[in-house]
PDB file of C-alpha atoms in Angstrom:
ATOM      1  CA  MET A  14       0.003   0.013  -0.001  1.00 40.00           C
ATOM      2  CA  GLY A  15       1.355   3.446  -0.913  1.00 42.00           C
ATOM      3  CA  LEU A  16       2.190   5.769   1.971  1.00 45.00           C
ATOM      4  CA  TYR A  17      -0.409   8.391   0.926  1.00 42.00           C
ATOM      5  CA  LYS A  18      -3.111   5.753   0.662  1.00 45.00           C
ATOM      6  CA  LEU A  19      -2.034   4.320   3.974  1.00 40.00           C
ATOM      7  CA  ILE A  20      -2.515   7.689   5.618  1.00 41.00           C
ATOM      8  CA  THR A  21      -5.844   8.545   4.004  1.00 42.00           C
ATOM      9  CA  GLU A  22      -7.364   5.152   4.758  1.00 43.00           C
ATOM     10  CA  ASN A  23      -6.015   4.559   8.245  1.00 40.00           C
ATOM     11  CA  TYR A  24      -5.196   7.896   9.861  1.00 38.00           C
ATOM     12  CA  LEU A  25      -8.688   9.342   9.717  1.00 35.00           C
ATOM     13  CA  ARG A  26      -9.614   7.419  12.877  1.00 36.00           C
ATOM     14  CA  PHE A  27      -7.448   9.888  14.830  1.00 38.00           C
ATOM     15  CA  GLN A  28      -9.907  12.680  13.755  1.00 39.00           C
ATOM     16  CA  LYS A  29      -7.287  15.371  13.634  1.00 44.00           C
ATOM     17  CA  ASP A  30      -8.106  18.981  12.910  1.00 51.00           C
ATOM     18  CA  ALA A  31      -8.370  19.348   9.127  1.00 50.00           C
ATOM     19  CA  ALA A  32      -5.450  21.753   8.793  1.00 55.00           C
ATOM     20  CA  VAL A  33      -3.191  19.628  11.039  1.00 51.00           C
ATOM     21  CA  PHE A  34      -4.295  16.481   9.196  1.00 49.00           C
ATOM     22  CA  GLN A  35      -3.448  18.010   5.806  1.00 56.00           C
ATOM     23  CA  GLY A  36      -0.082  19.089   7.156  1.00 56.00           C
ATOM     24  CA  LEU A  37       0.654  15.533   8.218  1.00 54.00           C
ATOM     25  CA  LEU A  38      -0.321  14.279   4.791  1.00 54.00           C
ATOM     26  CA  ASN A  39       1.955  16.793   3.110  1.00 59.00           C
ATOM     27  CA  HIS A  40       4.842  15.972   5.458  1.00 53.00           C
ATOM     28  CA  ALA A  41       4.422  12.221   4.972  1.00 52.00           C
ATOM     29  CA  GLU A  42       4.251  12.576   1.174  1.00 54.00           C
ATOM     30  CA  HIS A  43       7.409  14.684   1.247  1.00 52.00           C
ATOM     31  CA  ILE A  44       9.218  11.974   3.249  1.00 48.00           C
ATOM     32  CA  LEU A  45       8.042   9.289   0.796  1.00 48.00           C
ATOM     33  CA  ASN A  46       9.205  11.294  -2.226  1.00 50.00           C
ATOM     34  CA  SER A  47      12.553  12.276  -0.744  1.00 47.00           C
ATOM     35  CA  VAL A  48      14.054   8.837  -0.241  1.00 43.00           C
ATOM     36  CA  SER A  49      14.849   6.111  -2.718  1.00 39.00           C
ATOM     37  CA  PHE A  50      13.862   2.429  -2.687  1.00 37.00           C
ATOM     38  CA  ASN A  51      15.904  -0.472  -4.002  1.00 41.00           C
ATOM     39  CA  SER A  52      17.155  -3.822  -2.764  1.00 53.00           C
ATOM     40  CA  LEU A  53      20.919  -3.379  -2.579  1.00 81.00           C
ATOM     41  CA  THR A  54      22.670  -4.722   0.523  1.00 89.00           C
ATOM     42  CA  ASP A  55      23.584  -1.313   1.942  1.00 92.00           C
ATOM     43  CA  GLU A  56      20.283   0.316   1.111  1.00 90.00           C
ATOM     44  CA  ALA A  57      18.762  -0.352   4.548  1.00 93.00           C
ATOM     45  CA  PHE A  58      21.437   1.784   6.184  1.00 93.00           C
ATOM     46  CA  ILE A  59      21.350   4.497   3.523  1.00 91.00           C
ATOM     47  CA  PHE A  60      17.552   4.675   3.608  1.00 92.00           C
ATOM     48  CA  PHE A  61      17.412   4.894   7.407  1.00 95.00           C
ATOM     49  CA  ASN A  62      19.536   8.032   7.325  1.00 93.00           C
ATOM     50  CA  SER A  63      17.261   9.645   4.773  1.00 92.00           C
ATOM     51  CA  PHE A  64      14.166   8.538   6.687  1.00 93.00           C
ATOM     52  CA  VAL A  65      15.315  10.123   9.944  1.00 94.00           C
ATOM     53  CA  GLU A  66      16.559  13.293   8.295  1.00 92.00           C
ATOM     54  CA  GLU A  67      13.254  13.842   6.519  1.00 89.00           C
ATOM     55  CA  LEU A  68      11.400  13.471   9.815  1.00 90.00           C
ATOM     56  CA  GLY A  69      13.680  16.105  11.346  1.00 90.00           C
ATOM     57  CA  ILE A  70      14.668  13.826  14.254  1.00 94.00           C
ATOM     58  CA  SER A  71      18.069  14.339  15.847  1.00 93.00           C
ATOM     59  CA  LYS A  72      18.618  10.843  17.366  1.00 96.00           C
ATOM     60  CA  MET A  73      16.853   7.597  16.437  1.00 97.00           C
ATOM     61  CA  ALA A  74      17.695   3.910  16.584  1.00 96.00           C
ATOM     62  CA  VAL A  75      16.221   0.517  15.749  1.00 97.00           C
ATOM     63  CA  LEU A  76      17.220  -2.336  18.056  1.00 96.00           C
ATOM     64  CA  LEU A  77      16.983  -5.905  16.815  1.00 95.00           C
ATOM     65  CA  PRO A  78      17.103  -9.161  18.776  1.00 93.00           C
ATOM     66  CA  ASP A  79      20.378 -10.983  19.082  1.00 90.00           C
ATOM     67  CA  ASN A  80      20.021 -14.167  21.165  1.00 86.00           C
ATOM     68  CA  ASN A  81      18.555 -12.909  24.473  1.00 86.00           C
ATOM     69  CA  GLN A  82      19.632  -9.324  23.890  1.00 91.00           C
ATOM     70  CA  PHE A  83      18.702  -6.309  21.815  1.00 93.00           C
ATOM     71  CA  LYS A  84      21.469  -4.534  19.901  1.00 93.00           C
ATOM     72  CA  MET A  85      21.516  -1.348  17.853  1.00 94.00           C
ATOM     73  CA  TYR A  86      21.570  -2.120  14.102  1.00 95.00           C
ATOM     74  CA  LEU A  87      20.111   1.084  12.609  1.00 96.00           C
ATOM     75  CA  SER A  88      21.247   4.321  14.203  1.00 95.00           C
ATOM     76  CA  TYR A  89      21.195   8.045  13.590  1.00 96.00           C
ATOM     77  CA  GLY A  90      22.789  10.802  15.661  1.00 94.00           C
ATOM     78  CA  PHE A  91      24.040   8.790  18.596  1.00 93.00           C
ATOM     79  CA  LYS A  92      27.661   8.813  19.711  1.00 86.00           C
ATOM     80  CA  SER A  93      29.777   5.641  19.512  1.00 78.00           C
ATOM     81  CA  GLY A  94      29.710   5.180  23.274  1.00 85.00           C
ATOM     82  CA  THR A  95      25.956   4.687  23.249  1.00 90.00           C
ATOM     83  CA  GLU A  96      26.268   1.825  20.758  1.00 85.00           C
ATOM     84  CA  GLU A  97      28.423  -0.021  23.272  1.00 83.00           C
ATOM     85  CA  GLN A  98      26.067   0.840  26.153  1.00 85.00           C
ATOM     86  CA  MET A  99      22.852  -0.039  24.280  1.00 87.00           C
ATOM     87  CA  VAL A 100      23.070  -3.802  24.678  1.00 85.00           C
ATOM     88  CA  SER A 101      19.956  -4.646  26.669  1.00 86.00           C
ATOM     89  CA  THR A 102      18.072  -7.779  27.605  1.00 86.00           C
ATOM     90  CA  LYS A 103      14.660  -8.759  26.329  1.00 86.00           C
ATOM     91  CA  ASP A 104      13.408  -8.787  29.967  1.00 85.00           C
ATOM     92  CA  PHE A 105      14.407  -5.139  30.393  1.00 86.00           C
ATOM     93  CA  TRP A 106      12.144  -4.012  27.527  1.00 87.00           C
ATOM     94  CA  GLU A 107       9.298  -6.435  28.150  1.00 80.00           C
ATOM     95  CA  GLY A 108       9.085  -5.275  31.752  1.00 78.00           C
ATOM     96  CA  THR A 109       9.237  -1.617  30.822  1.00 82.00           C
ATOM     97  CA  LEU A 110       7.195  -0.937  27.670  1.00 84.00           C
ATOM     98  CA  PRO A 111       3.379  -1.025  27.545  1.00 72.00           C
ATOM     99  CA  GLY A 112       2.492  -3.237  24.617  1.00 76.00           C
ATOM    100  CA  ASP A 113       3.044  -1.676  21.192  1.00 82.00           C
ATOM    101  CA  ARG A 114       2.224   1.911  22.231  1.00 89.00           C
ATOM    102  CA  TRP A 115       4.789   4.737  22.354  1.00 94.00           C
ATOM    103  CA  LEU A 116       6.126   5.443  25.805  1.00 94.00           C
ATOM    104  CA  SER A 117       7.317   9.075  26.142  1.00 95.00           C
ATOM    105  CA  VAL A 118       9.211   9.899  29.298  1.00 94.00           C
ATOM    106  CA  THR A 119      11.159  12.857  30.716  1.00 95.00           C
ATOM    107  CA  LYS A 120      12.674  14.086  33.963  1.00 93.00           C
ATOM    108  CA  GLU A 121      12.737  11.385  36.673  1.00 93.00           C
ATOM    109  CA  ASP A 122      10.880   8.885  34.455  1.00 93.00           C
ATOM    110  CA  ILE A 123      13.763   8.778  32.020  1.00 94.00           C
ATOM    111  CA  VAL A 124      16.310   7.776  34.697  1.00 93.00           C
ATOM    112  CA  PRO A 125      15.910   3.928  34.326  1.00 90.00           C
ATOM    113  CA  PHE A 126      16.727   4.304  30.599  1.00 92.00           C
ATOM    114  CA  ARG A 127      19.870   6.436  31.000  1.00 93.00           C
ATOM    115  CA  GLN A 128      21.985   3.350  31.576  1.00 91.00           C
ATOM    116  CA  ILE A 129      21.740   2.510  27.832  1.00 92.00           C
ATOM    117  CA  PHE A 130      23.198   5.848  26.728  1.00 93.00           C
ATOM    118  CA  SER A 131      26.730   7.184  26.926  1.00 93.00           C
ATOM    119  CA  ASP A 132      27.486  10.132  29.225  1.00 93.00           C
ATOM    120  CA  GLU A 133      27.901  12.327  26.124  1.00 93.00           C
ATOM    121  CA  ASP A 134      24.466  11.426  24.786  1.00 94.00           C
ATOM    122  CA  ASN A 135      22.842  11.592  28.190  1.00 94.00           C
ATOM    123  CA  ALA A 136      23.938  15.204  28.460  1.00 94.00           C
ATOM    124  CA  GLU A 137      21.892  15.930  25.347  1.00 94.00           C
ATOM    125  CA  ILE A 138      18.763  13.885  26.116  1.00 95.00           C
ATOM    126  CA  SER A 139      15.723  15.400  27.825  1.00 96.00           C
ATOM    127  CA  ILE A 140      12.935  13.340  26.293  1.00 97.00           C
ATOM    128  CA  LEU A 141      12.761   9.688  25.243  1.00 97.00           C
ATOM    129  CA  HIS A 142      10.150   8.101  22.966  1.00 97.00           C
ATOM    130  CA  VAL A 143      10.312   4.337  22.704  1.00 96.00           C
ATOM    131  CA  LYS A 144       8.022   1.529  21.552  1.00 94.00           C
ATOM    132  CA  ARG A 145       8.234  -2.247  21.373  1.00 92.00           C
ATOM    133  CA  MET A 146       6.601  -3.894  18.365  1.00 92.00           C
ATOM    134  CA  GLU A 147       6.708  -7.045  16.238  1.00 92.00           C
ATOM    135  CA  LEU A 148       7.540  -7.264  12.537  1.00 93.00           C
ATOM    136  CA  LYS A 149       6.593 -10.678  11.149  1.00 89.00           C
ATOM    137  CA  LYS A 150       6.731 -12.105  14.701  1.00 91.00           C
ATOM    138  CA  VAL A 151      10.225 -10.641  15.332  1.00 94.00           C
ATOM    139  CA  PRO A 152      10.337  -8.168  18.261  1.00 93.00           C
ATOM    140  CA  ILE A 153      12.000  -4.821  17.553  1.00 94.00           C
ATOM    141  CA  ILE A 154      12.540  -1.630  19.551  1.00 95.00           C
ATOM    142  CA  ILE A 155      12.114   1.848  18.046  1.00 96.00           C
ATOM    143  CA  LEU A 156      13.845   4.585  20.041  1.00 96.00           C
ATOM    144  CA  ILE A 157      13.862   8.378  19.563  1.00 97.00           C
ATOM    145  CA  THR A 158      15.393  11.007  21.838  1.00 96.00           C
ATOM    146  CA  GLU A 159      15.094  14.788  21.993  1.00 96.00           C
ATOM    147  CA  GLY A 160      17.283  17.428  23.581  1.00 94.00           C
ATOM    148  CA  THR A 161      14.492  19.980  24.059  1.00 91.00           C
ATOM    149  CA  LYS A 162      12.360  20.273  27.197  1.00 89.00           C
ATOM    150  CA  ILE A 163       9.158  20.479  25.091  1.00 92.00           C
ATOM    151  CA  SER A 164       8.628  17.589  22.638  1.00 92.00           C
ATOM    152  CA  LEU A 165       8.898  18.417  18.951  1.00 92.00           C
ATOM    153  CA  VAL A 166       8.394  14.812  17.754  1.00 93.00           C
ATOM    154  CA  ASP A 167       4.916  13.824  16.631  1.00 92.00           C
ATOM    155  CA  THR A 168       4.860  10.054  17.332  1.00 93.00           C
ATOM    156  CA  GLU A 169       1.532   9.727  15.450  1.00 92.00           C
ATOM    157  CA  LEU A 170       3.277  11.020  12.306  1.00 91.00           C
ATOM    158  CA  VAL A 171       6.156   8.615  12.962  1.00 93.00           C
ATOM    159  CA  ASP A 172       3.634   5.781  13.120  1.00 93.00           C
ATOM    160  CA  ILE A 173       2.165   6.862   9.772  1.00 91.00           C
ATOM    161  CA  VAL A 174       5.499   6.761   7.899  1.00 93.00           C
ATOM    162  CA  LEU A 175       7.046   3.906   9.859  1.00 94.00           C
ATOM    163  CA  PRO A 176       5.637   1.224   7.484  1.00 93.00           C
ATOM    164  CA  SER A 177       7.922   2.601   4.743  1.00 93.00           C
ATOM    165  CA  LEU A 178      10.836   1.541   6.913  1.00 94.00           C
ATOM    166  CA  TYR A 179       9.609  -2.034   7.502  1.00 95.00           C
ATOM    167  CA  PRO A 180      11.064  -3.539   4.272  1.00 93.00           C
ATOM    168  CA  TYR A 181      14.491  -2.239   5.263  1.00 94.00           C
ATOM    169  CA  ILE A 182      14.241  -3.505   8.814  1.00 96.00           C
ATOM    170  CA  GLU A 183      13.212  -6.906   7.379  1.00 95.00           C
ATOM    171  CA  LYS A 184      16.152  -6.752   4.984  1.00 94.00           C
ATOM    172  CA  CYS A 185      18.480  -6.049   7.887  1.00 94.00           C
ATOM    173  CA  LEU A 186      17.060  -9.025   9.794  1.00 94.00           C
ATOM    174  CA  ASN A 187      17.491 -11.291   6.753  1.00 92.00           C
ATOM    175  CA  LEU A 188      21.060 -10.106   6.213  1.00 92.00           C
ATOM    176  CA  LYS A 189      21.784 -10.704   9.889  1.00 92.00           C
ATOM    177  CA  ARG A 190      20.472 -14.267   9.643  1.00 91.00           C
ATOM    178  CA  LEU A 191      22.500 -14.969   6.498  1.00 89.00           C
ATOM    179  CA  THR A 192      25.756 -13.444   7.746  1.00 92.00           C
ATOM    180  CA  ASP A 193      25.538 -15.115  11.174  1.00 90.00           C
ATOM    181  CA  ASN A 194      26.631 -18.330   9.426  1.00 89.00           C
ATOM    182  CA  ILE A 195      29.576 -16.790   7.559  1.00 92.00           C
ATOM    183  CA  THR A 196      32.930 -17.587   9.156  1.00 92.00           C
ATOM    184  CA  PHE A 197      36.399 -16.403   8.189  1.00 94.00           C
ATOM    185  CA  PRO A 198      39.279 -18.788   7.390  1.00 92.00           C
ATOM    186  CA  SER A 199      41.607 -19.537  10.294  1.00 92.00           C
ATOM    187  CA  GLU A 200      45.277 -18.568  10.321  1.00 91.00           C
ATOM    188  CA  PHE A 201      46.394 -22.211  10.537  1.00 91.00           C
ATOM    189  CA  ASP A 202      44.226 -23.449   7.642  1.00 92.00           C
ATOM    190  CA  THR A 203      45.345 -20.505   5.509  1.00 92.00           C
ATOM    191  CA  ALA A 204      49.057 -21.225   6.146  1.00 91.00           C
ATOM    192  CA  VAL A 205      48.531 -24.841   5.119  1.00 93.00           C
ATOM    193  CA  ASN A 206      46.658 -23.752   1.968  1.00 92.00           C
ATOM    194  CA  ILE A 207      49.480 -21.392   0.985  1.00 93.00           C
ATOM    195  CA  GLU A 208      52.027 -24.208   1.270  1.00 92.00           C
ATOM    196  CA  ASN A 209      49.867 -26.575  -0.799  1.00 93.00           C
ATOM    197  CA  SER A 210      49.159 -23.931  -3.435  1.00 93.00           C
ATOM    198  CA  LEU A 211      52.862 -23.246  -3.980  1.00 92.00           C
ATOM    199  CA  ILE A 212      53.447 -26.917  -4.784  1.00 90.00           C
ATOM    200  CA  GLU A 213      51.419 -26.593  -7.993  1.00 89.00           C
ATOM    201  CA  ASN A 214      52.033 -22.897  -8.727  1.00 90.00           C
ATOM    202  CA  SER A 215      55.191 -20.881  -9.172  1.00 90.00           C
ATOM    203  CA  LYS A 216      54.057 -17.760  -7.258  1.00 92.00           C
ATOM    204  CA  GLY A 217      51.229 -15.821  -5.687  1.00 95.00           C
ATOM    205  CA  PHE A 218      50.027 -12.381  -6.732  1.00 96.00           C
ATOM    206  CA  LEU A 219      48.961 -10.181  -3.841  1.00 96.00           C
ATOM    207  CA  PHE A 220      45.830  -8.063  -3.590  1.00 96.00           C
ATOM    208  CA  GLU A 221      44.418  -6.061  -0.711  1.00 96.00           C
ATOM    209  CA  ILE A 222      40.840  -4.748  -0.385  1.00 95.00           C
ATOM    210  CA  SER A 223      40.414  -1.842   1.962  1.00 93.00           C
ATOM    211  CA  LEU A 224      36.992  -0.630   3.195  1.00 93.00           C
ATOM    212  CA  ASP A 225      38.209   2.448   5.105  1.00 93.00           C
ATOM    213  CA  SER A 226      36.644   4.978   2.726  1.00 94.00           C
ATOM    214  CA  PHE A 227      33.584   2.761   2.244  1.00 93.00           C
ATOM    215  CA  PHE A 228      32.764   2.616   5.932  1.00 93.00           C
ATOM    216  CA  ALA A 229      33.643   6.262   6.415  1.00 93.00           C
ATOM    217  CA  SER A 230      30.902   7.192   3.934  1.00 93.00           C
ATOM    218  CA  PHE A 231      28.247   5.898   6.363  1.00 90.00           C
ATOM    219  CA  PRO A 232      28.180   8.587   9.101  1.00 83.00           C
ATOM    220  CA  ASN A 233      25.957   6.572  11.483  1.00 88.00           C
ATOM    221  CA  LEU A 234      26.941   2.970  10.757  1.00 91.00           C
ATOM    222  CA  THR A 235      26.793   0.762  13.836  1.00 93.00           C
ATOM    223  CA  GLY A 236      29.323  -1.942  14.590  1.00 91.00           C
ATOM    224  CA  GLU A 237      26.678  -4.637  13.980  1.00 93.00           C
ATOM    225  CA  ALA A 238      25.784  -3.139  10.619  1.00 94.00           C
ATOM    226  CA  ARG A 239      29.445  -2.792   9.714  1.00 94.00           C
ATOM    227  CA  GLN A 240      29.974  -6.491  10.406  1.00 94.00           C
ATOM    228  CA  ILE A 241      27.012  -7.388   8.236  1.00 94.00           C
ATOM    229  CA  LEU A 242      28.328  -5.372   5.255  1.00 94.00           C
ATOM    230  CA  PHE A 243      31.852  -6.763   5.718  1.00 95.00           C
ATOM    231  CA  LYS A 244      30.589 -10.345   5.728  1.00 94.00           C
ATOM    232  CA  VAL A 245      28.413  -9.721   2.670  1.00 93.00           C
ATOM    233  CA  LEU A 246      31.462  -8.455   0.789  1.00 93.00           C
ATOM    234  CA  PHE A 247      33.569 -11.450   1.938  1.00 94.00           C
ATOM    235  CA  ASN A 248      30.815 -13.820   0.851  1.00 92.00           C
ATOM    236  CA  ALA A 249      30.571 -12.165  -2.602  1.00 90.00           C
ATOM    237  CA  LEU A 250      34.321 -12.495  -3.105  1.00 92.00           C
ATOM    238  CA  SER A 251      34.268 -16.116  -1.955  1.00 91.00           C
ATOM    239  CA  LEU A 252      32.204 -16.942  -5.035  1.00 86.00           C
ATOM    240  CA  LEU A 253      35.096 -15.819  -7.182  1.00 87.00           C
ATOM    241  CA  ILE A 254      38.110 -16.843  -5.126  1.00 91.00           C
ATOM    242  CA  LYS A 255      38.480 -20.602  -5.152  1.00 89.00           C
ATOM    243  CA  VAL A 256      41.293 -23.047  -4.283  1.00 88.00           C
ATOM    244  CA  PRO A 257      44.211 -22.759  -4.858  1.00 92.00           C
ATOM    245  CA  ASP A 258      43.733 -19.004  -4.329  1.00 94.00           C
ATOM    246  CA  ILE A 259      43.567 -17.539  -0.820  1.00 95.00           C
ATOM    247  CA  LEU A 260      40.890 -15.293   0.635  1.00 96.00           C
ATOM    248  CA  TYR A 261      41.764 -14.013   4.100  1.00 96.00           C
ATOM    249  CA  VAL A 262      40.484 -11.416   6.590  1.00 96.00           C
ATOM    250  CA  TYR A 263      42.854  -9.297   8.659  1.00 93.00           C
ATOM    251  CA  GLN A 264      41.381  -6.527  10.785  1.00 87.00           C
ATOM    252  CA  ASP A 265      39.182  -4.436   8.480  1.00 86.00           C
ATOM    253  CA  LYS A 266      40.903  -5.572   5.272  1.00 93.00           C
ATOM    254  CA  ILE A 267      40.431  -8.504   2.955  1.00 96.00           C
ATOM    255  CA  LYS A 268      43.619 -10.087   1.553  1.00 96.00           C
ATOM    256  CA  ILE A 269      43.736 -12.179  -1.635  1.00 96.00           C
ATOM    257  CA  ILE A 270      46.540 -14.284  -3.039  1.00 96.00           C
ATOM    258  CA  ARG A 271      46.003 -15.319  -6.642  1.00 95.00           C
ATOM    259  CA  PHE A 272      48.276 -18.248  -7.535  1.00 95.00           C
ATOM    260  CA  SER A 273      49.525 -18.855 -11.069  1.00 92.00           C
ATOM    261  CA  ASN A 274      52.356 -20.337 -13.082  1.00 93.00           C
ATOM    262  CA  ASN A 275      52.054 -17.517 -15.577  1.00 91.00           C
ATOM    263  CA  GLU A 276      52.181 -13.739 -15.385  1.00 90.00           C
ATOM    264  CA  LEU A 277      48.909 -12.267 -14.213  1.00 90.00           C
ATOM    265  CA  ASP A 278      47.167  -9.260 -15.700  1.00 91.00           C
ATOM    266  CA  GLU A 279      46.689  -7.513 -12.337  1.00 91.00           C
ATOM    267  CA  ASP A 280      44.470  -4.754 -13.738  1.00 91.00           C
ATOM    268  CA  LEU A 281      42.130  -7.319 -15.289  1.00 92.00           C
ATOM    269  CA  PHE A 282      41.938  -9.317 -12.089  1.00 91.00           C
ATOM    270  CA  SER A 283      41.224  -6.128 -10.083  1.00 92.00           C
ATOM    271  CA  TYR A 284      38.505  -5.369 -12.580  1.00 90.00           C
ATOM    272  CA  GLN A 285      37.000  -8.836 -12.045  1.00 90.00           C
ATOM    273  CA  LEU A 286      37.021  -8.280  -8.296  1.00 91.00           C
ATOM    274  CA  LYS A 287      35.298  -4.919  -8.747  1.00 90.00           C
ATOM    275  CA  LYS A 288      32.635  -6.457 -10.997  1.00 89.00           C
ATOM    276  CA  THR A 289      32.007  -9.098  -8.309  1.00 87.00           C
ATOM    277  CA  ILE A 290      31.573  -6.412  -5.657  1.00 87.00           C
ATOM    278  CA  SER A 291      29.550  -3.852  -7.634  1.00 87.00           C
ATOM    279  CA  PRO A 292      26.146  -5.639  -7.753  1.00 87.00           C
ATOM    280  CA  VAL A 293      26.153  -6.065  -3.998  1.00 89.00           C
ATOM    281  CA  PHE A 294      26.320  -2.379  -2.957  1.00 91.00           C
ATOM    282  CA  SER A 295      25.018   0.978  -4.187  1.00 89.00           C
ATOM    283  CA  GLU A 296      27.180   2.255  -7.071  1.00 87.00           C
ATOM    284  CA  GLU A 297      28.614   5.242  -5.259  1.00 90.00           C
ATOM    285  CA  LYS A 298      29.445   3.101  -2.219  1.00 91.00           C
ATOM    286  CA  ALA A 299      31.029   0.283  -4.254  1.00 90.00           C
ATOM    287  CA  ASP A 300      33.307   2.854  -5.919  1.00 92.00           C
ATOM    288  CA  LEU A 301      34.791   3.624  -2.490  1.00 94.00           C
ATOM    289  CA  ILE A 302      36.043   0.060  -1.988  1.00 94.00           C
ATOM    290  CA  ASP A 303      39.766   0.246  -2.700  1.00 94.00           C
ATOM    291  CA  ILE A 304      41.506  -2.688  -4.431  1.00 94.00           C
ATOM    292  CA  LYS A 305      45.319  -2.608  -4.528  1.00 93.00           C
ATOM    293  CA  SER A 306      47.781  -5.057  -6.045  1.00 92.00           C
ATOM    294  CA  SER A 307      51.203  -5.340  -4.422  1.00 84.00           C
ATOM    295  CA  ALA A 308      53.673  -7.360  -6.449  1.00 87.00           C
ATOM    296  CA  SER A 309      54.068 -11.146  -6.212  1.00 92.00           C
ATOM    297  CA  SER A 310      56.182 -13.700  -4.438  1.00 93.00           C
ATOM    298  CA  SER A 311      57.192 -17.364  -4.433  1.00 93.00           C
ATOM    299  CA  ASP A 312      58.342 -17.271  -0.773  1.00 94.00           C
ATOM    300  CA  ILE A 313      55.875 -18.761   1.693  1.00 93.00           C
ATOM    301  CA  ASN A 314      57.088 -16.425   4.467  1.00 93.00           C
ATOM    302  CA  GLU A 315      56.539 -13.342   2.349  1.00 94.00           C
ATOM    303  CA  LEU A 316      53.061 -14.536   1.373  1.00 94.00           C
ATOM    304  CA  THR A 317      52.163 -15.228   5.015  1.00 93.00           C
ATOM    305  CA  ASP A 318      53.545 -11.881   6.154  1.00 94.00           C
ATOM    306  CA  PHE A 319      51.445 -10.121   3.550  1.00 94.00           C
ATOM    307  CA  LEU A 320      48.273 -11.538   5.052  1.00 93.00           C
ATOM    308  CA  HIS A 321      49.115 -10.153   8.504  1.00 91.00           C
ATOM    309  CA  ARG A 322      50.155  -6.610   7.817  1.00 87.00           C
TER     310      ARG A 322
END
């Protein structure tokens, strides 16, 4: 259902004043028309930024279940310290929130919630709006904070436009489920594979993929979201990099050793890597993923050192 139709068919039950109601319609339509929709892996995180900015909210987060905890996956405006603090149990929220209605608290009533925010964010928070809901039977927490003493956030308007965010929350949940099962190769197994690969091949060509600029382009990316995107990239590359070649993760970089008995066209191989990456992310984001080639070697120690620097 389109957002405008959703509002006109379902929001009338609130019986708002006509002028206020029309203003909500115009605001909601503007939000709908100001953000883009597609199914790329990073789109959930890009869309969330646009969604919050169009609502004019300074700090907002979506918490998703992770075992018996809730963690921040979508975030806007919060400092990094809050992400580390905002790891809460399901019992905490179930014992605090009244069903699926918004709870808006201030002054003394906000005190029990201050434990999930960093000191820096707490200094800027005067009002908290939070609700617990289910999306296809998965519990989620929506959280908004304000720094003003008088609330400027219309939670009824948020409820109107919130369904436009649901597909992206679902996508984030699906990506989380998929990437939970992705594991990186161990140091020992990789060392054995290098030794075996050199038996059949004269040398290995070295490539490094850096995501520094890629991650820096997401101003509000959480650690959980960062891990999802990193694993998606690793998984995409694993479809191209097969034995005897090596695919390895070291810190925030992905290392590749391409084995061959012949000279390798490094530019062509870099192009193949880029073509593998490009369909996974938005075009402008994929362009920020840096692929560098750094010579070649037949020495097992040099190849191993390359993976760990």
